mmCIF file of C-alpha atoms in Angstrom:
data_model
loop_
_atom_site.group_PDB
_atom_site.id
_atom_site.type_symbol
_atom_site.label_atom_id
_atom_site.label_comp_id
_atom_site.label_asym_id
_atom_site.label_seq_id
_atom_site.Cartn_x
_atom_site.Cartn_y
_atom_site.Cartn_z
ATOM 1 C CA MET A 1 51.864 -10.443 15.428
ATOM 2 C CA SER A 2 50.802 -8.116 12.545
ATOM 3 C CA VAL A 3 53.626 -5.368 12.058
ATOM 4 C CA GLU A 4 50.722 -2.903 11.377
ATOM 5 C CA LYS A 5 49.466 -3.613 14.918
ATOM 6 C CA SER A 6 53.024 -3.371 16.671
ATOM 7 C CA TYR A 7 54.683 -0.703 14.983
ATOM 8 C CA CYS A 8 53.626 2.639 13.300
ATOM 9 C CA LYS A 9 54.936 4.057 10.122
ATOM 10 C CA ILE A 10 57.042 7.319 9.137
ATOM 11 C CA PRO A 11 57.330 8.809 5.939
ATOM 12 C CA ILE A 12 61.095 8.348 4.892
ATOM 13 C CA GLN A 13 61.323 11.880 3.514
ATOM 14 C CA LEU A 14 60.184 13.344 6.732
ATOM 15 C CA LEU A 15 62.953 11.392 8.673
ATOM 16 C CA VAL A 16 65.641 12.825 6.149
ATOM 17 C CA LYS A 17 64.498 16.113 6.459
ATOM 18 C CA TYR A 18 64.083 16.296 10.000
ATOM 19 C CA ASN A 19 67.186 14.816 11.587
ATOM 20 C CA LYS A 20 70.612 12.761 11.056
ATOM 21 C CA LYS A 21 70.070 10.568 14.068
ATOM 22 C CA PHE A 22 66.824 9.405 15.902
ATOM 23 C CA PRO A 23 66.801 8.105 19.732
ATOM 24 C CA PHE A 24 64.745 4.919 18.497
ATOM 25 C CA ASP A 25 65.436 1.701 16.218
ATOM 26 C CA ILE A 26 63.979 1.712 12.453
ATOM 27 C CA PHE A 27 62.644 -1.131 10.399
ATOM 28 C CA ILE A 28 61.740 -1.786 7.309
ATOM 29 C CA ARG A 29 58.550 -4.264 6.868
ATOM 30 C CA LEU A 30 59.197 -7.218 4.443
ATOM 31 C CA SER A 31 55.854 -8.757 4.685
ATOM 32 C CA VAL A 32 52.492 -8.463 6.699
ATOM 33 C CA ASP A 33 54.237 -10.399 9.498
ATOM 34 C CA LYS A 34 57.798 -9.819 9.077
ATOM 35 C CA ILE A 35 60.146 -6.923 9.657
ATOM 36 C CA ILE A 36 63.710 -6.049 9.693
ATOM 37 C CA LYS A 37 65.891 -3.651 11.808
ATOM 38 C CA ILE A 38 67.945 -1.393 9.543
ATOM 39 C CA SER A 39 69.387 1.079 12.106
ATOM 40 C CA LYS A 40 69.754 1.178 15.861
ATOM 41 C CA GLU A 41 68.837 4.336 17.887
ATOM 42 C CA ASN A 42 71.490 7.214 17.506
ATOM 43 C CA ASP A 43 72.885 5.681 14.345
ATOM 44 C CA GLU A 44 73.476 8.118 11.492
ATOM 45 C CA VAL A 45 71.169 7.450 8.947
ATOM 46 C CA THR A 46 70.596 10.014 6.409
ATOM 47 C CA ASP A 47 72.476 8.104 3.458
ATOM 48 C CA LEU A 48 70.709 4.707 4.989
ATOM 49 C CA LEU A 49 67.576 6.024 4.443
ATOM 50 C CA SER A 50 68.051 7.965 1.060
ATOM 51 C CA LYS A 51 69.312 4.677 -0.449
ATOM 52 C CA TYR A 52 66.290 2.694 0.889
ATOM 53 C CA GLN A 53 64.176 5.554 -0.828
ATOM 54 C CA ALA A 54 66.306 5.484 -4.161
ATOM 55 C CA LYS A 55 64.884 1.744 -3.860
ATOM 56 C CA GLY A 56 61.134 2.944 -3.685
ATOM 57 C CA ILE A 57 60.645 2.397 -0.176
ATOM 58 C CA ASN A 58 58.803 5.197 0.837
ATOM 59 C CA GLU A 59 58.166 4.551 4.761
ATOM 60 C CA VAL A 60 59.875 3.139 7.555
ATOM 61 C CA TYR A 61 58.266 1.652 11.004
ATOM 62 C CA VAL A 62 59.162 2.148 14.682
ATOM 63 C CA ASN A 63 57.994 0.982 18.168
ATOM 64 C CA LYS A 64 54.799 2.410 18.980
ATOM 65 C CA ALA A 65 55.726 3.682 22.287
ATOM 66 C CA GLU A 66 58.686 5.084 20.509
ATOM 67 C CA PHE A 67 56.459 6.599 17.849
ATOM 68 C CA SER A 68 54.754 8.560 20.286
ATOM 69 C CA LEU A 69 57.851 10.082 21.819
ATOM 70 C CA PHE A 70 58.585 10.982 17.995
ATOM 71 C CA LEU A 71 55.542 13.031 17.789
ATOM 72 C CA LYS A 72 56.219 14.664 20.729
ATOM 73 C CA GLN A 73 59.368 15.952 19.536
ATOM 74 C CA LEU A 74 58.319 16.499 15.867
ATOM 75 C CA LYS A 75 55.356 18.660 17.242
ATOM 76 C CA GLU A 76 57.943 20.933 19.358
ATOM 77 C CA ASN A 77 60.224 21.291 16.760
ATOM 78 C CA PHE A 78 57.821 21.496 13.132
ATOM 79 C CA THR A 79 57.463 25.041 12.851
ATOM 80 C CA SER A 80 60.905 26.135 13.930
ATOM 81 C CA LYS A 81 62.805 23.577 11.808
ATOM 82 C CA PHE A 82 60.679 23.448 8.853
ATOM 83 C CA PHE A 83 58.564 26.726 8.673
ATOM 84 C CA GLY A 84 60.773 29.076 10.567
ATOM 85 C CA ALA A 85 62.880 31.978 8.683
ATOM 86 C CA GLY A 86 63.373 31.107 5.081
ATOM 87 C CA LYS A 87 61.893 27.673 5.552
ATOM 88 C CA PRO A 88 61.028 25.791 3.483
ATOM 89 C CA LYS A 89 61.957 27.969 0.092
ATOM 90 C CA THR A 90 59.054 26.974 -1.841
ATOM 91 C CA ILE A 91 55.204 26.350 -1.857
ATOM 92 C CA ASP A 92 56.168 22.875 -3.017
ATOM 93 C CA GLU A 93 58.404 21.597 -0.166
ATOM 94 C CA ALA A 94 55.679 23.443 2.487
ATOM 95 C CA LEU A 95 53.155 21.426 0.804
ATOM 96 C CA GLU A 96 55.153 18.214 0.913
ATOM 97 C CA LEU A 97 55.436 18.822 4.636
ATOM 98 C CA VAL A 98 52.261 19.490 5.362
ATOM 99 C CA GLU A 99 51.179 16.168 3.951
ATOM 100 C CA GLN A 100 53.836 14.160 5.457
ATOM 101 C CA GLY A 101 52.772 15.359 8.912
ATOM 102 C CA HIS A 102 49.005 14.825 8.329
ATOM 103 C CA THR A 103 49.962 11.149 7.326
ATOM 104 C CA VAL A 104 52.143 10.931 10.851
ATOM 105 C CA VAL A 105 48.909 12.536 12.343
ATOM 106 C CA LYS A 106 46.655 9.733 10.538
ATOM 107 C CA GLU A 107 49.127 6.880 12.061
ATOM 108 C CA GLY A 108 48.862 8.321 15.307
ATOM 109 C CA PHE A 109 45.145 8.621 16.009
ATOM 110 C CA ALA A 110 44.949 4.669 14.149
ATOM 111 C CA LYS A 111 47.619 3.210 16.544
ATOM 112 C CA LEU A 112 47.637 5.064 19.271
ATOM 113 C CA GLY A 113 44.150 6.864 19.890
ATOM 114 C CA VAL A 114 43.485 10.122 20.728
ATOM 115 C CA GLU A 115 46.543 10.944 23.073
ATOM 116 C CA GLU A 116 48.165 14.368 23.801
ATOM 117 C CA ASN A 117 51.275 14.160 21.407
ATOM 118 C CA VAL A 118 48.822 13.067 18.667
ATOM 119 C CA VAL A 119 46.527 15.792 19.163
ATOM 120 C CA ALA A 120 49.354 18.331 19.528
ATOM 121 C CA MET A 121 50.784 17.599 16.354
ATOM 122 C CA ALA A 122 47.184 17.748 14.404
ATOM 123 C CA LYS A 123 46.683 21.068 15.482
ATOM 124 C CA GLU A 124 50.109 22.063 14.280
ATOM 125 C CA ILE A 125 49.520 20.438 10.954
ATOM 126 C CA THR A 126 45.961 22.449 10.914
ATOM 127 C CA LYS A 127 47.833 25.712 11.864
ATOM 128 C CA GLN A 128 50.502 24.879 9.026
ATOM 129 C CA SER A 129 48.010 24.105 6.414
ATOM 130 C CA MET A 130 46.089 27.370 7.216
ATOM 131 C CA GLU A 131 49.156 29.407 6.345
ATOM 132 C CA LEU A 132 49.754 27.244 3.246
ATOM 133 C CA MET A 133 46.180 28.249 2.189
ATOM 134 C CA LYS A 134 46.865 31.982 2.598
ATOM 135 C CA LYS A 135 50.294 31.531 -0.015
ATOM 136 C CA VAL A 136 47.968 30.213 -2.412
ATOM 137 C CA PRO A 137 45.267 32.193 -2.224
ATOM 138 C CA ASN A 138 43.564 30.966 -5.884
ATOM 139 C CA ILE A 139 41.841 27.684 -4.962
ATOM 140 C CA LEU A 140 42.031 26.535 -8.811
ATOM 141 C CA GLU A 141 45.987 27.285 -8.878
ATOM 142 C CA PHE A 142 46.410 25.063 -5.677
ATOM 143 C CA TYR A 143 44.388 22.031 -7.568
ATOM 144 C CA THR A 144 45.974 22.095 -10.694
ATOM 145 C CA LYS A 145 49.301 22.452 -9.797
ATOM 146 C CA TYR A 146 49.331 20.192 -6.869
ATOM 147 C CA LYS A 147 46.522 17.693 -7.658
ATOM 148 C CA GLU A 148 49.193 14.968 -9.141
ATOM 149 C CA LYS A 149 51.530 15.478 -6.413
ATOM 150 C CA CYS A 150 49.311 14.611 -3.067
ATOM 151 C CA ALA A 151 47.220 11.784 -2.426
ATOM 152 C CA PRO A 152 43.586 12.477 -3.181
ATOM 153 C CA ALA A 153 42.390 12.183 0.409
ATOM 154 C CA PHE A 154 44.858 14.794 1.137
ATOM 155 C CA MET A 155 44.027 16.887 -1.608
ATOM 156 C CA ARG A 156 40.164 16.657 -0.745
ATOM 157 C CA GLY A 157 40.672 17.408 2.683
ATOM 158 C CA MET A 158 42.483 20.530 2.097
ATOM 159 C CA LEU A 159 40.017 22.007 -0.742
ATOM 160 C CA VAL A 160 37.276 21.449 1.845
ATOM 161 C CA GLY A 161 39.303 22.977 4.763
ATOM 162 C CA TYR A 162 40.442 25.926 2.184
ATOM 163 C CA THR A 163 36.655 26.361 1.174
ATOM 164 C CA SER A 164 35.117 26.080 4.412
ATOM 165 C CA SER A 165 37.587 28.561 5.863
ATOM 166 C CA ALA A 166 36.483 31.019 3.185
ATOM 167 C CA MET A 167 32.947 30.448 3.429
ATOM 168 C CA ILE A 168 33.371 31.077 7.295
ATOM 169 C CA GLU A 169 34.833 34.636 6.864
ATOM 170 C CA HIS A 170 31.316 35.820 5.498
ATOM 171 C CA PHE A 171 29.708 35.127 8.763
ATOM 172 C CA SER A 172 29.825 38.316 11.716
ATOM 173 C CA TRP A 173 30.961 35.500 14.228
ATOM 174 C CA GLN A 174 33.704 34.277 11.923
ATOM 175 C CA SER A 175 37.442 34.145 13.851
ATOM 176 C CA SER A 176 40.569 32.241 13.042
ATOM 177 C CA VAL A 177 40.022 29.644 15.997
ATOM 178 C CA VAL A 178 36.546 28.581 14.165
ATOM 179 C CA LYS A 179 38.230 28.648 11.088
ATOM 180 C CA GLN A 180 41.251 26.511 12.184
ATOM 181 C CA LYS A 181 38.177 23.760 13.954
ATOM 182 C CA ALA A 182 36.593 23.755 10.389
ATOM 183 C CA VAL A 183 39.884 22.884 8.911
ATOM 184 C CA MET A 184 41.079 20.260 11.325
ATOM 185 C CA ALA A 185 37.595 18.594 10.680
ATOM 186 C CA ALA A 186 37.928 18.696 6.768
ATOM 187 C CA GLN A 187 41.229 16.740 7.708
ATOM 188 C CA LEU A 188 40.381 14.545 9.977
ATOM 189 C CA CYS A 189 36.914 13.155 9.248
ATOM 190 C CA ASP A 190 37.739 10.367 6.730
ATOM 191 C CA LEU A 191 40.622 9.217 8.829
ATOM 192 C CA SER A 192 39.010 5.546 9.325
ATOM 193 C CA LEU A 193 39.075 4.467 5.350
ATOM 194 C CA ASN A 194 41.573 2.646 3.462
ATOM 195 C CA LEU A 195 41.995 3.760 -0.027
ATOM 196 C CA ASP A 196 39.465 1.220 -1.033
ATOM 197 C CA GLU A 197 36.957 2.483 1.040
ATOM 198 C CA TYR A 198 37.646 6.028 0.449
ATOM 199 C CA GLN A 199 37.224 5.380 -3.367
ATOM 200 C CA GLU A 200 33.615 3.910 -2.421
ATOM 201 C CA LEU A 201 32.708 6.812 -0.411
ATOM 202 C CA LEU A 202 33.736 9.216 -3.463
ATOM 203 C CA MET A 203 31.485 6.694 -5.869
ATOM 204 C CA TRP A 204 28.448 7.511 -3.393
ATOM 205 C CA GLU A 205 29.327 11.377 -3.407
ATOM 206 C CA ARG A 206 28.626 11.165 -6.968
ATOM 207 C CA GLY A 207 25.653 9.330 -6.807
ATOM 208 C CA GLU A 208 26.706 6.101 -8.094
ATOM 209 C CA ILE A 209 26.028 3.956 -5.133
ATOM 210 C CA GLU A 210 22.958 4.101 -2.749
ATOM 211 C CA THR A 211 23.371 5.030 0.862
ATOM 212 C CA LYS A 212 21.880 1.858 1.791
ATOM 213 C CA LYS A 213 24.521 -0.227 -0.563
ATOM 214 C CA LEU A 214 27.604 0.913 1.401
ATOM 215 C CA GLU A 215 30.003 -1.019 3.339
ATOM 216 C CA ILE A 216 29.462 -0.942 6.933
ATOM 217 C CA ASN A 217 32.563 0.773 7.843
ATOM 218 C CA ILE A 218 31.633 3.128 5.506
ATOM 219 C CA PHE A 219 28.675 3.896 6.479
ATOM 220 C CA ASN A 220 29.710 3.922 10.074
ATOM 221 C CA HIS A 221 32.692 5.571 10.089
ATOM 222 C CA PRO A 222 31.854 9.585 11.105
ATOM 223 C CA THR A 223 30.384 8.022 13.997
ATOM 224 C CA ILE A 224 33.722 5.589 14.318
ATOM 225 C CA VAL A 225 35.658 8.618 13.809
ATOM 226 C CA ALA A 226 33.953 10.991 16.104
ATOM 227 C CA ASP A 227 33.714 8.513 18.965
ATOM 228 C CA MET A 228 37.513 8.032 18.840
ATOM 229 C CA LEU A 229 38.536 11.710 19.007
ATOM 230 C CA ALA A 230 35.949 12.309 21.879
ATOM 231 C CA VAL A 231 38.144 11.880 24.450
ATOM 232 C CA GLU A 232 38.577 14.141 27.495
ATOM 233 C CA SER A 233 41.910 14.871 29.871
ATOM 234 C CA GLY A 234 41.731 16.658 33.056
ATOM 235 C CA GLY A 235 38.044 17.068 32.186
ATOM 236 C CA ALA A 236 38.388 18.939 28.935
ATOM 237 C CA ASN A 237 37.909 17.691 25.531
ATOM 238 C CA LEU A 238 41.066 17.086 23.605
ATOM 239 C CA ILE A 239 39.598 17.902 20.295
ATOM 240 C CA ALA A 240 36.915 20.669 20.289
ATOM 241 C CA PRO A 241 33.043 19.611 20.525
ATOM 242 C CA GLU A 242 32.590 21.419 17.568
ATOM 243 C CA VAL A 243 35.129 19.602 15.419
ATOM 244 C CA ILE A 244 33.759 16.525 16.706
ATOM 245 C CA ASN A 245 30.163 17.156 15.316
ATOM 246 C CA ILE A 246 31.326 18.271 11.932
ATOM 247 C CA ILE A 247 32.876 14.970 11.688
ATOM 248 C CA LYS A 248 29.654 13.334 13.017
ATOM 249 C CA GLN A 249 27.582 15.004 10.377
ATOM 250 C CA HIS A 250 29.687 15.679 7.573
ATOM 251 C CA HIS A 251 27.804 12.916 5.300
ATOM 252 C CA GLU A 252 24.478 13.904 6.167
ATOM 253 C CA ARG A 253 22.052 15.836 3.858
ATOM 254 C CA GLN A 254 19.644 18.500 3.614
ATOM 255 C CA ASP A 255 16.844 16.194 2.438
ATOM 256 C CA GLY A 256 17.760 13.016 5.216
ATOM 257 C CA THR A 257 19.557 10.420 2.274
ATOM 258 C CA GLY A 258 22.771 10.849 3.987
ATOM 259 C CA PHE A 259 24.578 8.855 6.906
ATOM 260 C CA PRO A 260 24.825 7.569 9.431
ATOM 261 C CA LYS A 261 22.133 9.211 11.358
ATOM 262 C CA GLY A 262 20.110 9.991 8.090
ATOM 263 C CA PHE A 263 19.501 13.693 9.616
ATOM 264 C CA THR A 264 17.401 16.571 7.464
ATOM 265 C CA HIS A 265 18.368 20.108 7.720
ATOM 266 C CA THR A 266 16.658 20.788 10.828
ATOM 267 C CA LYS A 267 18.925 18.628 12.541
ATOM 268 C CA ILE A 268 22.484 19.875 11.128
ATOM 269 C CA THR A 269 24.560 22.338 12.692
ATOM 270 C CA LEU A 270 25.494 25.520 11.057
ATOM 271 C CA LEU A 271 29.463 24.310 10.950
ATOM 272 C CA ALA A 272 28.642 20.895 9.882
ATOM 273 C CA ALA A 273 26.572 22.629 6.700
ATOM 274 C CA ILE A 274 29.237 24.525 5.942
ATOM 275 C CA ASN A 275 31.381 21.273 5.495
ATOM 276 C CA ILE A 276 28.826 19.788 3.390
ATOM 277 C CA VAL A 277 28.419 22.380 0.856
ATOM 278 C CA ALA A 278 32.023 22.924 0.400
ATOM 279 C CA ALA A 279 32.641 19.082 0.093
ATOM 280 C CA SER A 280 29.923 19.047 -2.653
ATOM 281 C CA PHE A 281 31.232 22.083 -4.569
ATOM 282 C CA ILE A 282 35.295 20.623 -4.527
ATOM 283 C CA GLU A 283 33.664 17.196 -5.510
ATOM 284 C CA LEU A 284 31.780 19.100 -8.320
ATOM 285 C CA MET A 285 34.663 21.294 -9.276
ATOM 286 C CA ILE A 286 37.136 18.055 -9.487
ATOM 287 C CA GLU A 287 34.473 16.152 -11.840
ATOM 288 C CA HIS A 288 34.528 19.284 -13.957
ATOM 289 C CA ASN A 289 38.569 19.743 -13.876
ATOM 290 C CA PHE A 290 38.185 23.232 -12.005
ATOM 291 C CA SER A 291 36.810 24.563 -15.055
ATOM 292 C CA LEU A 292 35.855 28.386 -14.401
ATOM 293 C CA ASP A 293 33.405 28.514 -17.112
ATOM 294 C CA LYS A 294 31.311 25.883 -15.354
ATOM 295 C CA LYS A 295 31.432 27.940 -12.023
ATOM 296 C CA GLU A 296 27.940 29.346 -12.181
ATOM 297 C CA ARG A 297 26.384 25.991 -13.276
ATOM 298 C CA ILE A 298 28.177 24.357 -10.333
ATOM 299 C CA LEU A 299 26.967 27.017 -7.941
ATOM 300 C CA ASN A 300 23.139 26.681 -9.138
ATOM 301 C CA MET A 301 23.257 23.094 -8.687
ATOM 302 C CA ILE A 302 24.717 23.253 -5.158
ATOM 303 C CA GLN A 303 21.666 25.764 -4.421
ATOM 304 C CA MET A 304 18.973 23.691 -5.905
ATOM 305 C CA LYS A 305 20.335 21.145 -3.462
ATOM 306 C CA TYR A 306 20.919 22.921 -0.294
ATOM 307 C CA ASN A 307 18.684 25.544 0.236
ATOM 308 C CA LYS A 308 16.586 25.025 3.719
ATOM 309 C CA GLY A 309 17.913 25.921 7.511
ATOM 310 C CA ASN A 310 21.774 26.213 7.495
ATOM 311 C CA PHE A 311 22.116 24.784 4.510
ATOM 312 C CA LYS A 312 20.500 27.929 2.825
ATOM 313 C CA LYS A 313 22.961 30.026 4.866
ATOM 314 C CA ALA A 314 26.241 27.897 4.094
ATOM 315 C CA TYR A 315 25.360 28.045 0.090
ATOM 316 C CA GLU A 316 24.906 32.005 0.659
ATOM 317 C CA ALA A 317 28.260 31.830 2.152
ATOM 318 C CA LEU A 318 30.039 29.985 -0.614
ATOM 319 C CA HIS A 319 28.070 32.133 -3.467
ATOM 320 C CA ALA A 320 29.340 35.353 -1.705
ATOM 321 C CA MET A 321 33.168 33.780 -2.444
ATOM 322 C CA PHE A 322 32.640 34.503 -5.749
ATOM 323 C CA THR A 323 30.899 37.813 -5.846
#
């Protein structure tokens, strides 16, 4: 049986910072089908893990059932242990922890599905992401300083969430709850894609690939992720319906050239339109290396592309960020 199906991976650095001992066995992967145990439950592992990290091994594996329990414990202690008084000492440390937490959340959704421990941890990461955004209020500074330190998909999700949250502030109905939903959607919307698929998606964003030529997994991923997250527990959605809908629609376009449904502006909700406009803005800013002297040109390009229905409102909110 494949290691990927039976075990879940955790960043070594997260374990090193989190505790010295863990109530589960820890493994490293040697190949697709081969895994070896490097420590037993409740062994002291800090030095051992640091040695493996020094050898270039950045992740370890644990049994799926134990991973769920780890997520529960991590969620309960994440804020107090890593973000309590005097912790972390720098924004760099905070961003590293948030990215590692985001990696664990993605692994949880992929391997365990939508269970309460995974959702609770996702909400915790969203909360800490928003706190981090407050500490770096200049999006240009955030991108310039951290683009080389973060995985591209994580960085883009942070930037889109950052921009969506700022756009929402320009509506009378804005609230911290609504902003949290927008940030969570930005961080989870592409979680089913592997690195190669994500790179192909970015080519589509830049107009280098036609929608009809996208790989089937890429074309269907908004539906795949939304359906995966649309799970009820006790008659209530674990993930807010607004988050699910943003994910369903985040690659649709005003003119109907998006996917998977090919919706036009008449069927796209305002929160989804905000996500789409924010993502387009971020993609263009990255393309121009966040050059501020290109800002007006980029805003004009977005206005020409998004000027109907909820997209017009979303653009106006984006423009208001810079006036």
